[in-house]
Every structure is written in structure tokens, then in C-alpha cells.
């Protein structure tokens, strides 16, 4: 590769905004552009995005970042995206038949419940590593086919295409020439057999999805075609794709079994690399494709916490007991670890390992001397305790995390990270570059273009900014955690 075009452009199409970042070969940011787009809530529990708003934002940020960096210097493009969000479009007109149904959308809850009541969950989990849940794409596709007039008929005639957001962007970026996705995004649809790495006829039949809708599934670092000049002003190969959480694992160089990344944004997503094995969880975790390179699949075990940074926003915006998220750190430093007060932020139920959608939040263990400081500190502690819940579940499923690499907005909080290390009894590493997701997409493109020879080159670029080592006595760690477990048991629903 000549040295004058070793820049890599990564597009990060997220739930609330689209970003484009150009990196140099050493993973330094050369240029960066970001744009938000509207969220649509047509009914309670429904969440949609206008595909044209997504597309316009992606084109705008991509053009801006390319112009600033010089498009001639960009060797390849990587895409990472909000996962599971579903689109169907007309291959002839290029128009979507409906707005994007976003991963958070619950409109298919009853349909999913029926499939579970009919006893299909085991078969689905065995093949996909997931659960039957509205979160994933399959029931969203089924809803579109059954509720938007004329769509099923058009689908059966082969005229329509389904895609997650990566696939839709790729199709548009290549001027409608390429209908493909990568194995990580495919693994979140509920239609893809993660063991055979094929769309699964039995799953397609269960959800009533014609196979003519489906994209080709390629490796994460692969040849995905070349951008159309009329679209972004340059012809550049698209050569990397991964869903956002998997891209973060790659950006964190989590390439060996046991390496675990935990992203603390609004919610928290943990993925542990499980190597060549696809463990089926007995603790409500998901098995997923972590990445697929040169035809070889690496699996991951995934768990999520619904409320992480948003609990800090709740302290600020609802309780109004802090002025800024950053203030939570100063308060925790002055208060110290709180032993008896527990905030269980189950505002939208409890995720893995409990899966209790009917649980609701509580503050427990208050005494006459408890005040704002204890509640703020206990809220930070709750995010760490929930991470421990996930890590324990992973260990019981056979994957013992060795290192936790963290990223996301909350990791600016040193006190939180030290408490996390103490409660996990594991070192917590914060990288110099906490933009793991977008970096992961760039790395994939760089692998395919030969900017990086192998994942070892990527590992060599990862550097630690701080390591938080566990310093708490074992007995204290365990008694704090038992207190948390008792608090969680108090809020779990009876049903
Ligand atoms: P997202 O990508 O989900 O929008 P970010 O990764 O930008 O989220 O992280 C923002 C979240 O991090 C917010 O919910 C905010 O409350 C939380 N946050 C930011 N700074 C701190 C801090 N110093 N301490 C605790 N939480 C913080």
C-alpha cells in the first residue's frame, strides 16, 4: 500500500446521530463530522426513524469528513451501525416501503409471545443464540410484510430488499449495486443460523419471510463494492462492516477468548470474546457473532444493562440532585463507598441475567442520615453491581472474563471505574482512544485494504490510558455484592 492513501473513513450510524471519522494509519483522528436526526414515536412503544433523514445525515457527514481529510487519501470505508433496526426497500425505485423500525420498538411483543407460547423458543435459540423478542429484526420484517399494504405481494415477486442499517447504507453508497451485510449484523436478525453461517429456512418459514428479501452475508472485512461517485463525490471501496457493539470489541482489540469490552453510554453493553465456541447461555445472555474474518467465526457472549449513564441523567434531570453528570464523581469521592443504601434503577425492568420486564426501580436501605450524597454514590455503585451480575452469568456459562476494557461517556468517571474494578475483582482498562466503535469499523476496512496485516497490528495500536486494579478486600466485596442482590430481590416482580 502506498503511503499517501492510508487513511480510513468510518461511518457510525447510531440511534440518535450519524458520524463519520477519518483516521490515519496510527488510529489518530484526521477529520470528524456528526449530525443528529429525529426520533419518531408514532404510538406508545413504537420507535421509528425516517430512512431519508438517516441517509441525508450519513451523506452530509461523510462528505464533510472526506473533504476535510482529502478523499484521495482514503483507502477504504468501514461502516458500523445501530443493530437490529429494520428497513425494507424497493430494488427498482430505491424507496423504502416504511420507516425504519428501530431496535427499541416493542410493537411485535404479542406476536413474539405467541411464538413462545407455541414452543418455538428453544429451536430459535439453538440456531441463533438469541431469544424470541421484538428487539431483533425478524418480527419487525414480518410486521412490515403484514401491515403495509401490498408489501407482502411485492416481496414475493422478488422486488423488495430487506436490510439492517449497514446494508441499506451499503446499497445506497454503491448506487444500488450491492445488497450485502456482514455476519455480525446478520446474527442479530433471528433469521441467521450462527453455526452454519447461513440464512435458515426453518426460521424464515417461522417468521414468514421470503428469502428473496435477504442480503448476501459476507465477512466483516471483505469486498463490499465501491461507492458511486455521484453519491459522496468519490469512488472508494467499502471494505469493513460490523454492528456497533461488535465494532467496539474490535476497536478495543478484544481478539482473544476472555477479553471483554463494556460500553457505558445511556445503557451498558458487555461482550466477552468466546473464541471458536458458541456457548448457549443458561443465564439469559445472548450468543452472537463477535466477528468473522477470512471465513472464520469468533463468537461472543453478550449482556446488556438497560439503564447505565441514563441513571446519572435521572439524578440530574428528574431528581435534580446534581447539576452535571461529572458532579457525581466529586460527590462519590467525598462520600466514599456506601454500604447500606441501594438504588436499583430498574426503570424499564431488569435485563440479563434477570429478564424481568415488570420490575421497577427502588431506593432501599435509607436511614435518618442518608441524603443526596448517598443516593448519588449508590447510583454509580448500581451500574458496577449490574456489571458484576453480567460477568458472573458469563462465568457460569463458561466464559470467564480476563480483562474488562471500558468505553462510553461514563468512563470519564474515575471513581466509578475504581469501584467497578473492586466489585468485579478484575482489572479495568480505559484506553487512550475511547472511540472504540468507530475505530473498530476503520480497523476492519484497514484489514481488508492491507493497511494492517493482521489483528496483531490492531492490538499493537491499542494503548491503555489508565488501569484500575482491584484493591478491595474480598470479604468487603462479597458483603457489598450480597447487599445488592438482596436489593434486587426486593424489586423483582412476582410474575
Ligand atoms: P450514548 O452514546 O448512549 O448517547 P455516551 O457514550 O455519550 O452515550 O455517554 C453519555 C452518558 O454518560 C450519559 O448518560 C451521562 O449521564 C453519562 N456520563 C457522562 N459523564 C459522566 C460522568 N463523569 N460520570 C457518570 N456518568 C457520566
Short mmCIF file of C-alpha atoms and ligand atoms in Angstrom, two decimals:
data_model
loop_
_atom_site.label_atom_id
_atom_site.label_comp_id
_atom_site.label_asym_id
_atom_site.label_seq_id
_atom_site.Cartn_x
_atom_site.Cartn_y
_atom_site.Cartn_z
CA UNK A 1 0.00 0.00 0.00
CA UNK A 2 1.44 3.38 -0.96
CA UNK A 3 1.84 5.74 1.96
CA UNK A 4 -0.23 8.56 0.50
CA UNK A 5 -3.60 6.86 0.79
CA UNK A 6 -3.60 5.02 4.06
CA UNK A 7 -6.40 6.97 5.70
CA UNK A 8 -9.58 5.09 6.64
CA UNK A 9 -13.06 6.51 6.87
CA UNK A 10 -15.51 5.04 9.36
CA UNK A 11 -19.23 5.75 9.27
CA UNK A 12 -21.01 5.22 12.61
CA UNK A 13 -24.75 5.26 12.04
CA UNK A 14 -26.08 5.34 15.63
CA UNK A 15 -29.52 5.52 17.19
CA UNK A 16 -29.52 9.28 17.68
CA UNK A 17 -26.81 10.55 15.35
CA UNK A 18 -24.61 9.72 12.37
CA UNK A 19 -20.88 10.28 12.46
CA UNK A 20 -18.03 10.00 10.02
CA UNK A 21 -14.42 9.95 11.17
CA UNK A 22 -11.27 9.74 9.08
CA UNK A 23 -8.35 8.07 10.85
CA UNK A 24 -4.73 7.82 9.84
CA UNK A 25 -2.88 4.52 9.90
CA UNK A 26 -1.95 5.04 13.57
CA UNK A 27 -5.63 5.49 14.53
CA UNK A 28 -5.32 9.23 15.03
CA UNK A 29 -8.35 11.29 14.07
CA UNK A 30 -7.79 13.33 10.90
CA UNK A 31 -11.32 14.69 10.50
CA UNK A 32 -14.67 14.20 12.13
CA UNK A 33 -18.29 15.20 11.46
CA UNK A 34 -21.53 14.41 13.30
CA UNK A 35 -25.22 15.10 12.77
CA UNK A 36 -28.29 14.23 14.81
CA UNK A 37 -31.58 13.18 13.25
CA UNK A 38 -35.13 12.99 14.63
CA UNK A 39 -36.66 10.10 16.56
CA UNK A 40 -40.29 9.31 15.77
CA UNK A 41 -42.67 7.87 18.38
CA UNK A 42 -45.96 7.28 16.49
CA UNK A 43 -47.55 5.26 19.32
CA UNK A 44 -46.51 4.19 22.83
CA UNK A 45 -43.80 1.55 22.49
CA UNK A 46 -43.17 2.32 18.82
CA UNK A 47 -39.88 3.89 17.68
CA UNK A 48 -39.16 4.78 14.06
CA UNK A 49 -36.54 6.61 12.00
CA UNK A 50 -37.07 8.27 8.66
CA UNK A 51 -34.68 6.41 6.34
CA UNK A 52 -34.22 9.54 4.21
CA UNK A 53 -33.20 11.52 7.31
CA UNK A 54 -30.68 8.80 8.19
CA UNK A 55 -29.39 8.74 4.64
CA UNK A 56 -29.14 12.53 4.35
CA UNK A 57 -27.21 12.70 7.63
CA UNK A 58 -24.81 9.96 6.53
CA UNK A 59 -24.13 11.62 3.17
CA UNK A 60 -23.60 15.00 4.84
CA UNK A 61 -21.14 13.79 7.49
CA UNK A 62 -19.30 11.53 5.04
CA UNK A 63 -18.81 14.33 2.52
CA UNK A 64 -17.68 16.70 5.25
CA UNK A 65 -15.16 14.31 6.77
CA UNK A 66 -13.85 13.32 3.33
CA UNK A 67 -13.43 16.92 2.20
CA UNK A 68 -11.52 17.83 5.34
CA UNK A 69 -9.18 14.84 5.03
CA UNK A 70 -8.86 14.75 1.23
CA UNK A 71 -10.80 11.92 -0.36
CA UNK A 72 -7.78 10.85 -2.45
CA UNK A 73 -6.02 9.80 0.73
CA UNK A 74 -8.77 7.45 1.92
CA UNK A 75 -8.04 3.80 1.18
CA UNK A 76 -11.31 2.36 2.37
CA UNK A 77 -14.57 2.83 4.21
CA UNK A 78 -15.85 0.90 7.22
CA UNK A 79 -19.46 1.00 8.44
CA UNK A 80 -20.79 0.39 11.93
CA UNK A 81 -24.41 0.80 12.88
CA UNK A 82 -27.27 0.63 15.34
CA UNK A 83 -28.09 -3.05 15.21
CA UNK A 84 -31.39 -4.86 14.50
CA UNK A 85 -33.16 -1.75 13.15
CA UNK A 86 -35.08 -2.91 10.11
CA UNK A 87 -35.70 -1.47 6.65
CA UNK A 88 -37.34 -2.82 3.52
CA UNK A 89 -36.97 -1.02 0.19
CA UNK A 90 -37.93 -1.38 -3.44
CA UNK A 91 -34.99 -2.54 -5.54
CA UNK A 92 -36.35 -0.67 -8.59
CA UNK A 93 -37.25 2.72 -7.16
CA UNK A 94 -34.81 2.69 -4.25
CA UNK A 95 -37.59 3.92 -1.94
CA UNK A 96 -38.29 2.35 1.45
CA UNK A 97 -41.77 0.88 1.89
CA UNK A 98 -41.96 2.03 5.52
CA UNK A 99 -39.92 3.99 8.03
CA UNK A 100 -37.15 2.12 9.82
CA UNK A 101 -38.46 0.13 12.78
CA UNK A 102 -35.88 0.79 15.48
CA UNK A 103 -34.40 -1.87 17.79
CA UNK A 104 -36.21 -0.36 20.80
CA UNK A 105 -39.63 -0.77 19.15
CA UNK A 106 -41.98 -3.17 21.02
CA UNK A 107 -44.91 -3.32 18.55
CA UNK A 108 -44.36 -7.00 17.88
CA UNK A 109 -44.45 -8.06 21.55
CA UNK A 110 -47.71 -10.02 21.17
CA UNK A 111 -46.54 -11.79 18.02
CA UNK A 112 -43.32 -12.80 19.76
CA UNK A 113 -45.25 -14.02 22.80
CA UNK A 114 -47.42 -16.20 20.56
CA UNK A 115 -44.34 -17.82 19.03
CA UNK A 116 -43.01 -18.50 22.50
CA UNK A 117 -46.33 -19.89 23.69
CA UNK A 118 -46.28 -22.19 20.67
CA UNK A 119 -42.99 -23.61 21.92
CA UNK A 120 -40.59 -22.27 19.28
CA UNK A 121 -38.07 -20.56 21.52
CA UNK A 122 -35.69 -23.47 22.01
CA UNK A 123 -35.29 -24.09 18.29
CA UNK A 124 -34.75 -20.37 17.67
CA UNK A 125 -32.21 -20.02 20.48
CA UNK A 126 -30.30 -23.13 19.42
CA UNK A 127 -29.89 -21.74 15.91
CA UNK A 128 -29.45 -18.02 16.54
CA UNK A 129 -28.07 -17.69 20.09
CA UNK A 130 -30.84 -15.10 20.70
CA UNK A 131 -34.29 -15.11 22.30
CA UNK A 132 -37.62 -14.58 20.60
CA UNK A 133 -38.01 -10.87 21.28
CA UNK A 134 -39.28 -7.78 19.41
CA UNK A 135 -35.77 -6.31 19.75
CA UNK A 136 -34.43 -8.41 16.85
CA UNK A 137 -35.26 -7.85 13.16
CA UNK A 138 -37.37 -10.89 12.19
CA UNK A 139 -40.67 -9.87 13.80
CA UNK A 140 -40.20 -6.32 12.52
CA UNK A 141 -39.88 -7.66 8.96
CA UNK A 142 -42.98 -9.80 9.49
CA UNK A 143 -44.90 -6.77 10.77
CA UNK A 144 -43.96 -4.72 7.69
CA UNK A 145 -44.97 -7.53 5.32
CA UNK A 146 -48.32 -7.95 7.06
CA UNK A 147 -49.27 -4.35 7.85
CA UNK A 148 -48.09 -2.23 4.96
CA UNK A 149 -50.42 -2.58 2.03
CA UNK A 150 -49.14 -4.51 -0.96
CA UNK A 151 -45.75 -5.19 0.59
CA UNK A 152 -46.03 -8.97 1.00
CA UNK A 153 -47.05 -9.35 -2.64
CA UNK A 154 -44.16 -7.22 -3.84
CA UNK A 155 -41.79 -9.17 -1.58
CA UNK A 156 -42.99 -12.46 -3.00
CA UNK A 157 -42.33 -11.17 -6.52
CA UNK A 158 -38.69 -10.57 -5.53
CA UNK A 159 -38.80 -6.80 -5.93
CA UNK A 160 -38.05 -5.83 -2.34
CA UNK A 161 -34.88 -5.92 -0.28
CA UNK A 162 -34.51 -6.17 3.50
CA UNK A 163 -31.55 -4.76 5.31
CA UNK A 164 -30.29 -3.63 8.66
CA UNK A 165 -28.92 -0.08 8.52
CA UNK A 166 -25.41 -1.13 7.35
CA UNK A 167 -26.98 -2.99 4.42
CA UNK A 168 -29.24 -0.08 3.46
CA UNK A 169 -26.31 2.36 3.55
CA UNK A 170 -24.14 0.00 1.52
CA UNK A 171 -26.86 -0.40 -1.09
CA UNK A 172 -27.24 3.37 -1.43
CA UNK A 173 -23.50 4.13 -1.27
CA UNK A 174 -22.85 1.71 -4.12
CA UNK A 175 -25.64 3.21 -6.22
CA UNK A 176 -27.87 0.14 -5.71
CA UNK A 177 -25.25 -2.34 -6.95
CA UNK A 178 -24.56 -4.30 -3.77
CA UNK A 179 -27.11 -5.94 -1.47
CA UNK A 180 -24.96 -7.41 1.30
CA UNK A 181 -24.40 -7.32 5.03
CA UNK A 182 -21.81 -8.80 7.38
CA UNK A 183 -22.07 -11.77 9.72
CA UNK A 184 -22.40 -9.67 12.90
CA UNK A 185 -25.42 -7.78 11.64
CA UNK A 186 -26.93 -10.95 10.18
CA UNK A 187 -26.52 -12.60 13.58
CA UNK A 188 -28.97 -10.09 15.13
CA UNK A 189 -31.89 -10.73 12.79
CA UNK A 190 -33.21 -14.01 14.31
CA UNK A 191 -33.09 -15.46 10.78
CA UNK A 192 -29.42 -16.38 10.62
CA UNK A 193 -28.03 -19.67 11.83
CA UNK A 194 -24.85 -18.67 13.68
CA UNK A 195 -23.44 -22.21 13.49
CA UNK A 196 -23.87 -22.84 9.76
CA UNK A 197 -23.47 -19.11 8.92
CA UNK A 198 -26.47 -19.32 6.58
CA UNK A 199 -29.94 -17.83 6.48
CA UNK A 200 -32.04 -20.62 7.96
CA UNK A 201 -35.08 -21.93 6.01
CA UNK A 202 -36.87 -23.06 9.19
CA UNK A 203 -36.53 -19.59 10.74
CA UNK A 204 -37.62 -17.89 7.51
CA UNK A 205 -40.71 -20.06 7.50
CA UNK A 206 -41.48 -19.42 11.16
CA UNK A 207 -41.42 -15.65 10.64
CA UNK A 208 -42.95 -15.81 7.13
CA UNK A 209 -40.03 -14.06 5.45
CA UNK A 210 -39.38 -14.82 1.73
CA UNK A 211 -35.68 -15.48 1.09
CA UNK A 212 -35.65 -13.16 -1.93
CA UNK A 213 -35.61 -10.27 0.57
CA UNK A 214 -32.30 -11.24 2.10
CA UNK A 215 -28.84 -9.80 1.53
CA UNK A 216 -25.71 -11.83 0.94
CA UNK A 217 -23.72 -12.30 4.15
CA UNK A 218 -20.00 -11.53 3.96
CA UNK A 219 -17.06 -11.38 6.37
CA UNK A 220 -16.62 -8.23 8.47
CA UNK A 221 -13.51 -7.33 6.46
CA UNK A 222 -14.50 -8.03 2.89
CA UNK A 223 -15.02 -6.51 -0.52
CA UNK A 224 -18.40 -4.78 -0.27
CA UNK A 225 -18.15 -2.82 -3.54
CA UNK A 226 -17.15 0.73 -4.40
CA UNK A 227 -19.02 3.94 -3.63
CA UNK A 228 -20.75 5.64 -6.52
CA UNK A 229 -19.08 8.94 -7.39
CA UNK A 230 -22.39 10.75 -7.65
CA UNK A 231 -23.23 9.85 -4.06
CA UNK A 232 -20.25 11.00 -1.97
CA UNK A 233 -18.09 12.58 -4.65
CA UNK A 234 -15.51 9.78 -4.77
CA UNK A 235 -15.10 6.12 -5.64
CA UNK A 236 -13.82 4.41 -2.51
CA UNK A 237 -14.06 0.72 -1.62
CA UNK A 238 -16.35 -0.18 1.25
CA UNK A 239 -14.42 -2.94 2.95
CA UNK A 240 -15.49 -3.29 6.57
CA UNK A 241 -18.84 -3.73 8.32
CA UNK A 242 -19.82 -4.66 11.89
CA UNK A 243 -22.70 -3.87 14.24
CA UNK A 244 -21.89 -1.21 16.85
CA UNK A 245 -21.19 -3.44 19.86
CA UNK A 246 -19.05 -5.84 17.86
CA UNK A 247 -17.17 -2.91 16.31
CA UNK A 248 -16.45 -1.68 19.85
CA UNK A 249 -14.95 -5.08 20.73
CA UNK A 250 -12.72 -4.82 17.63
CA UNK A 251 -11.83 -1.20 18.43
CA UNK A 252 -10.82 -2.42 21.91
CA UNK A 253 -8.68 -5.13 20.27
CA UNK A 254 -10.62 -7.84 22.11
CA UNK A 255 -9.21 -10.60 19.95
CA UNK A 256 -8.54 -13.39 22.48
CA UNK A 257 -11.03 -15.55 24.34
CA UNK A 258 -11.98 -13.96 27.66
CA UNK A 259 -11.23 -10.41 26.54
CA UNK A 260 -14.28 -8.35 27.37
CA UNK A 261 -15.42 -4.87 26.49
CA UNK A 262 -18.04 -2.93 28.35
CA UNK A 263 -19.53 0.22 26.86
CA UNK A 264 -21.12 2.66 29.33
CA UNK A 265 -23.35 5.07 27.46
CA UNK A 266 -27.08 5.53 28.02
CA UNK A 267 -27.22 1.78 28.67
CA UNK A 268 -24.33 -0.65 29.01
CA UNK A 269 -23.38 -3.45 26.64
CA UNK A 270 -20.88 -6.11 27.60
CA UNK A 271 -19.39 -8.56 25.08
CA UNK A 272 -16.89 -11.26 26.02
CA UNK A 273 -14.89 -12.93 23.27
CA UNK A 274 -15.69 -16.66 23.47
CA UNK A 275 -13.36 -17.78 20.70
CA UNK A 276 -14.42 -20.50 18.29
CA UNK A 277 -17.13 -21.78 20.66
CA UNK A 278 -20.70 -20.58 20.58
CA UNK A 279 -21.82 -21.17 24.18
CA UNK A 280 -25.58 -21.29 24.61
CA UNK A 281 -26.32 -19.32 27.76
CA UNK A 282 -28.31 -20.68 30.67
CA UNK A 283 -28.46 -17.19 32.17
CA UNK A 284 -30.31 -15.12 29.60
CA UNK A 285 -27.19 -13.88 27.87
CA UNK A 286 -27.04 -13.78 24.08
CA UNK A 287 -24.61 -15.67 21.89
CA UNK A 288 -23.57 -13.64 18.93
CA UNK A 289 -21.02 -13.42 16.15
CA UNK A 290 -18.25 -11.22 17.57
CA UNK A 291 -16.60 -11.02 14.16
CA UNK A 292 -15.91 -13.13 11.09
CA UNK A 293 -12.58 -12.74 9.37
CA UNK A 294 -11.35 -14.80 6.41
CA UNK A 295 -14.34 -17.07 6.80
CA UNK A 296 -13.50 -17.91 10.42
CA UNK A 297 -16.10 -17.06 13.04
CA UNK A 298 -15.27 -15.76 16.51
CA UNK A 299 -18.25 -15.84 18.83
CA UNK A 300 -19.13 -13.61 21.74
CA UNK A 301 -21.36 -13.74 24.79
CA UNK A 302 -23.34 -10.55 25.24
CA UNK A 303 -25.32 -9.00 28.05
CA UNK A 304 -26.84 -5.58 28.46
CA UNK A 305 -27.88 -3.25 31.24
CA UNK A 306 -30.79 -1.08 30.17
CA UNK A 307 -30.01 1.84 32.47
CA UNK A 308 -26.40 2.93 33.00
CA UNK A 309 -25.49 6.57 32.16
CA UNK A 310 -29.19 7.32 31.98
CA UNK A 311 -29.40 6.70 35.76
CA UNK A 312 -26.97 9.61 36.15
CA UNK A 313 -29.16 11.69 33.83
CA UNK A 314 -32.10 10.75 36.06
CA UNK A 315 -30.26 12.12 39.12
CA UNK A 316 -29.66 15.32 37.18
CA UNK A 317 -32.94 15.80 35.31
CA UNK A 318 -35.63 14.12 37.43
CA UNK A 319 -34.34 14.23 41.00
CA UNK A 320 -32.32 17.39 40.25
CA UNK A 321 -29.80 16.49 42.94
CA UNK A 322 -26.75 17.00 40.73
CA UNK A 323 -26.05 19.75 38.20
CA UNK A 324 -23.98 17.69 35.79
CA UNK A 325 -23.07 14.05 35.23
CA UNK A 326 -19.46 14.86 36.11
CA UNK A 327 -20.51 16.09 39.55
CA UNK A 328 -21.41 12.51 40.50
CA UNK A 329 -17.70 11.78 40.76
CA UNK A 330 -16.91 14.61 43.18
CA UNK A 331 -19.84 13.55 45.36
CA UNK A 332 -18.77 9.89 45.41
CA UNK A 333 -15.18 10.83 46.24
CA UNK A 334 -16.30 12.89 49.22
CA UNK A 335 -18.90 10.34 50.37
CA UNK A 336 -16.93 7.13 49.95
CA UNK A 337 -18.43 3.70 49.33
CA UNK A 338 -21.99 3.41 50.61
CA UNK A 339 -22.67 0.09 52.30
CA UNK A 340 -26.38 0.05 53.04
CA UNK A 341 -28.18 2.27 50.55
CA UNK A 342 -29.03 0.66 47.21
CA UNK A 343 -30.50 2.34 44.17
CA UNK A 344 -31.92 -0.27 41.79
CA UNK A 345 -32.51 1.63 38.53
CA UNK A 346 -34.93 -0.89 37.04
CA UNK A 347 -36.85 1.90 35.30
CA UNK A 348 -37.68 -0.31 32.32
CA UNK A 349 -37.44 -3.70 34.01
CA UNK A 350 -34.28 -5.70 34.58
CA UNK A 351 -32.14 -7.04 31.73
CA UNK A 352 -29.78 -10.02 31.83
CA UNK A 353 -29.43 -12.15 33.83
CA UNK A 354 -32.88 -11.47 35.37
CA UNK A 355 -35.07 -10.62 32.31
CA UNK A 356 -37.84 -9.19 34.36
CA UNK A 357 -39.69 -6.59 32.28
CA UNK A 358 -42.16 -5.89 35.07
CA UNK A 359 -39.64 -4.99 37.77
CA UNK A 360 -39.43 -1.30 38.62
CA UNK A 361 -36.83 0.85 40.35
CA UNK A 362 -36.40 1.50 44.06
CA UNK A 363 -34.15 3.13 46.62
CA UNK A 364 -33.62 0.79 49.55
CA UNK A 365 -31.85 0.85 52.90
CA UNK A 366 -32.39 4.52 53.74
CA UNK A 367 -31.77 5.65 57.29
CA UNK A 368 -32.09 9.04 59.02
CA UNK A 369 -28.57 10.05 57.99
CA UNK A 370 -28.97 9.09 54.30
CA UNK A 371 -29.08 12.01 51.92
CA UNK A 372 -28.33 13.16 48.42
CA UNK A 373 -24.69 12.10 48.62
CA UNK A 374 -25.57 8.51 49.47
CA UNK A 375 -28.17 8.29 46.70
CA UNK A 376 -25.79 9.66 44.06
CA UNK A 377 -22.97 7.34 45.14
CA UNK A 378 -25.28 4.32 45.34
CA UNK A 379 -26.45 5.05 41.78
CA UNK A 380 -22.89 4.85 40.47
CA UNK A 381 -22.39 1.68 42.51
CA UNK A 382 -25.53 0.14 40.99
CA UNK A 383 -24.03 0.27 37.49
CA UNK A 384 -20.98 -1.59 38.76
CA UNK A 385 -23.10 -4.18 40.61
CA UNK A 386 -25.11 -4.81 37.44
CA UNK A 387 -21.89 -5.35 35.52
CA UNK A 388 -20.92 -7.92 38.15
CA UNK A 389 -24.28 -9.64 37.62
CA UNK A 390 -23.42 -9.99 33.92
CA UNK A 391 -19.84 -11.07 34.46
CA UNK A 392 -20.96 -13.71 36.98
CA UNK A 393 -23.51 -15.01 34.50
CA UNK A 394 -20.83 -15.18 31.81
CA UNK A 395 -18.56 -17.15 34.13
CA UNK A 396 -21.38 -19.59 34.89
CA UNK A 397 -21.88 -20.00 31.13
CA UNK A 398 -18.21 -20.95 30.84
CA UNK A 399 -16.61 -17.66 29.75
CA UNK A 400 -14.51 -16.08 32.45
CA UNK A 401 -13.56 -12.54 31.53
CA UNK A 402 -9.85 -11.88 31.94
CA UNK A 403 -9.77 -8.14 31.32
CA UNK A 404 -12.51 -5.56 31.12
CA UNK A 405 -11.84 -2.79 28.62
CA UNK A 406 -14.26 0.08 29.01
CA UNK A 407 -15.52 2.90 26.83
CA UNK A 408 -18.51 5.25 26.54
CA UNK A 409 -19.39 8.54 28.26
CA UNK A 410 -19.47 7.21 31.84
CA UNK A 411 -15.86 6.07 31.81
CA UNK A 412 -14.78 9.68 32.33
CA UNK A 413 -15.65 8.89 35.96
CA UNK A 414 -12.52 7.51 37.67
CA UNK A 415 -14.30 6.80 40.94
CA UNK A 416 -16.82 4.64 39.13
CA UNK A 417 -14.08 2.68 37.35
CA UNK A 418 -12.18 2.04 40.58
CA UNK A 419 -15.36 0.80 42.26
CA UNK A 420 -16.06 -1.35 39.19
CA UNK A 421 -12.62 -2.98 39.44
CA UNK A 422 -13.16 -3.52 43.18
CA UNK A 423 -16.57 -5.14 42.76
CA UNK A 424 -15.51 -7.31 39.81
CA UNK A 425 -12.17 -8.27 41.31
CA UNK A 426 -10.76 -7.70 37.81
CA UNK A 427 -8.53 -5.05 36.26
CA UNK A 428 -10.49 -2.44 34.34
CA UNK A 429 -8.64 -0.82 31.46
CA UNK A 430 -9.53 2.52 29.93
CA UNK A 431 -7.89 3.04 26.52
CA UNK A 432 -6.32 6.27 25.26
CA UNK A 433 -8.87 6.30 22.48
CA UNK A 434 -12.33 5.69 23.93
CA UNK A 435 -13.98 5.97 20.49
CA UNK A 436 -13.90 2.19 20.18
CA UNK A 437 -16.97 1.73 17.96
CA UNK A 438 -16.00 4.00 15.12
CA UNK A 439 -12.38 2.90 15.40
CA UNK A 440 -13.43 -0.75 15.08
CA UNK A 441 -15.12 -0.02 11.74
CA UNK A 442 -12.00 1.75 10.49
CA UNK A 443 -9.81 -1.18 11.59
CA UNK A 444 -11.94 -3.63 9.62
CA UNK A 445 -11.59 -1.53 6.48
CA UNK A 446 -7.86 -1.27 7.12
CA UNK A 447 -7.53 -5.05 7.47
CA UNK A 448 -9.18 -5.60 4.12
CA UNK A 449 -7.08 -2.93 2.38
CA UNK A 450 -3.81 -4.21 3.80
CA UNK A 451 -3.21 -1.08 5.90
CA UNK A 452 -3.00 -3.64 8.73
CA UNK A 453 -1.51 -7.05 8.07
CA UNK A 454 -3.44 -8.85 10.80
CA UNK A 455 -5.35 -8.29 14.04
CA UNK A 456 -1.96 -8.25 15.79
CA UNK A 457 -1.24 -4.89 14.13
CA UNK A 458 -4.51 -3.62 15.61
CA UNK A 459 -3.69 -5.00 19.06
CA UNK A 460 -0.36 -3.17 18.86
CA UNK A 461 -2.21 0.12 18.33
CA UNK A 462 -4.36 -0.31 21.43
CA UNK A 463 -2.91 1.58 24.33
CA UNK A 464 -4.02 1.93 27.87
CA UNK A 465 -4.63 5.35 29.39
CA UNK A 466 -5.36 4.03 32.91
CA UNK A 467 -5.68 0.64 34.56
CA UNK A 468 -7.90 0.41 37.65
CA UNK A 469 -6.76 -2.55 39.74
CA UNK A 470 -8.96 -4.20 42.36
CA UNK A 471 -7.92 -3.02 45.78
CA UNK A 472 -10.88 -4.02 47.94
CA UNK A 473 -10.75 -6.82 50.48
CA UNK A 474 -12.54 -9.93 49.27
CA UNK A 475 -14.85 -10.01 52.30
CA UNK A 476 -15.97 -6.40 51.78
CA UNK A 477 -16.51 -7.02 48.06
CA UNK A 478 -18.71 -10.00 48.78
CA UNK A 479 -20.74 -8.35 51.51
CA UNK A 480 -21.44 -5.32 49.30
CA UNK A 481 -22.50 -7.59 46.48
CA UNK A 482 -24.78 -9.65 48.72
CA UNK A 483 -26.44 -6.37 49.77
CA UNK A 484 -27.03 -5.57 46.11
CA UNK A 485 -28.51 -8.99 45.41
CA UNK A 486 -30.91 -8.60 48.32
CA UNK A 487 -31.97 -5.19 46.98
CA UNK A 488 -32.60 -6.65 43.51
CA UNK A 489 -34.70 -9.42 45.00
CA UNK A 490 -36.90 -6.81 46.64
CA UNK A 491 -37.78 -5.17 43.29
CA UNK A 492 -38.27 -8.29 41.17
CA UNK A 493 -41.86 -8.80 40.08
CA UNK A 494 -43.85 -11.75 41.42
CA UNK A 495 -44.89 -12.94 37.96
P1 LIG B 1 -24.70 7.39 24.19
O1 LIG B 1 -23.67 7.05 23.15
O2 LIG B 1 -25.52 6.24 24.67
O3 LIG B 1 -25.51 8.61 23.87
P2 LIG B 1 -22.39 8.36 25.71
O4 LIG B 1 -21.39 7.30 25.47
O5 LIG B 1 -22.20 9.69 25.04
O6 LIG B 1 -23.86 7.82 25.50
O7 LIG B 1 -22.44 8.60 27.30
C1 LIG B 1 -23.31 9.53 27.88
C2 LIG B 1 -23.77 9.01 29.24
O8 LIG B 1 -22.67 9.02 30.14
C3 LIG B 1 -24.84 9.90 29.81
O9 LIG B 1 -25.93 9.08 30.17
C4 LIG B 1 -24.21 10.55 31.05
O10 LIG B 1 -25.13 10.60 32.12
C5 LIG B 1 -23.05 9.62 31.37
N1 LIG B 1 -21.89 10.36 31.90
C6 LIG B 1 -21.14 11.28 31.24
N2 LIG B 1 -20.14 11.72 32.03
C7 LIG B 1 -20.25 11.08 33.21
C8 LIG B 1 -19.52 11.10 34.45
N3 LIG B 1 -18.45 11.87 34.61
N4 LIG B 1 -19.94 10.29 35.45
C9 LIG B 1 -21.02 9.48 35.29
N5 LIG B 1 -21.73 9.43 34.15
C10 LIG B 1 -21.37 10.20 33.13
#
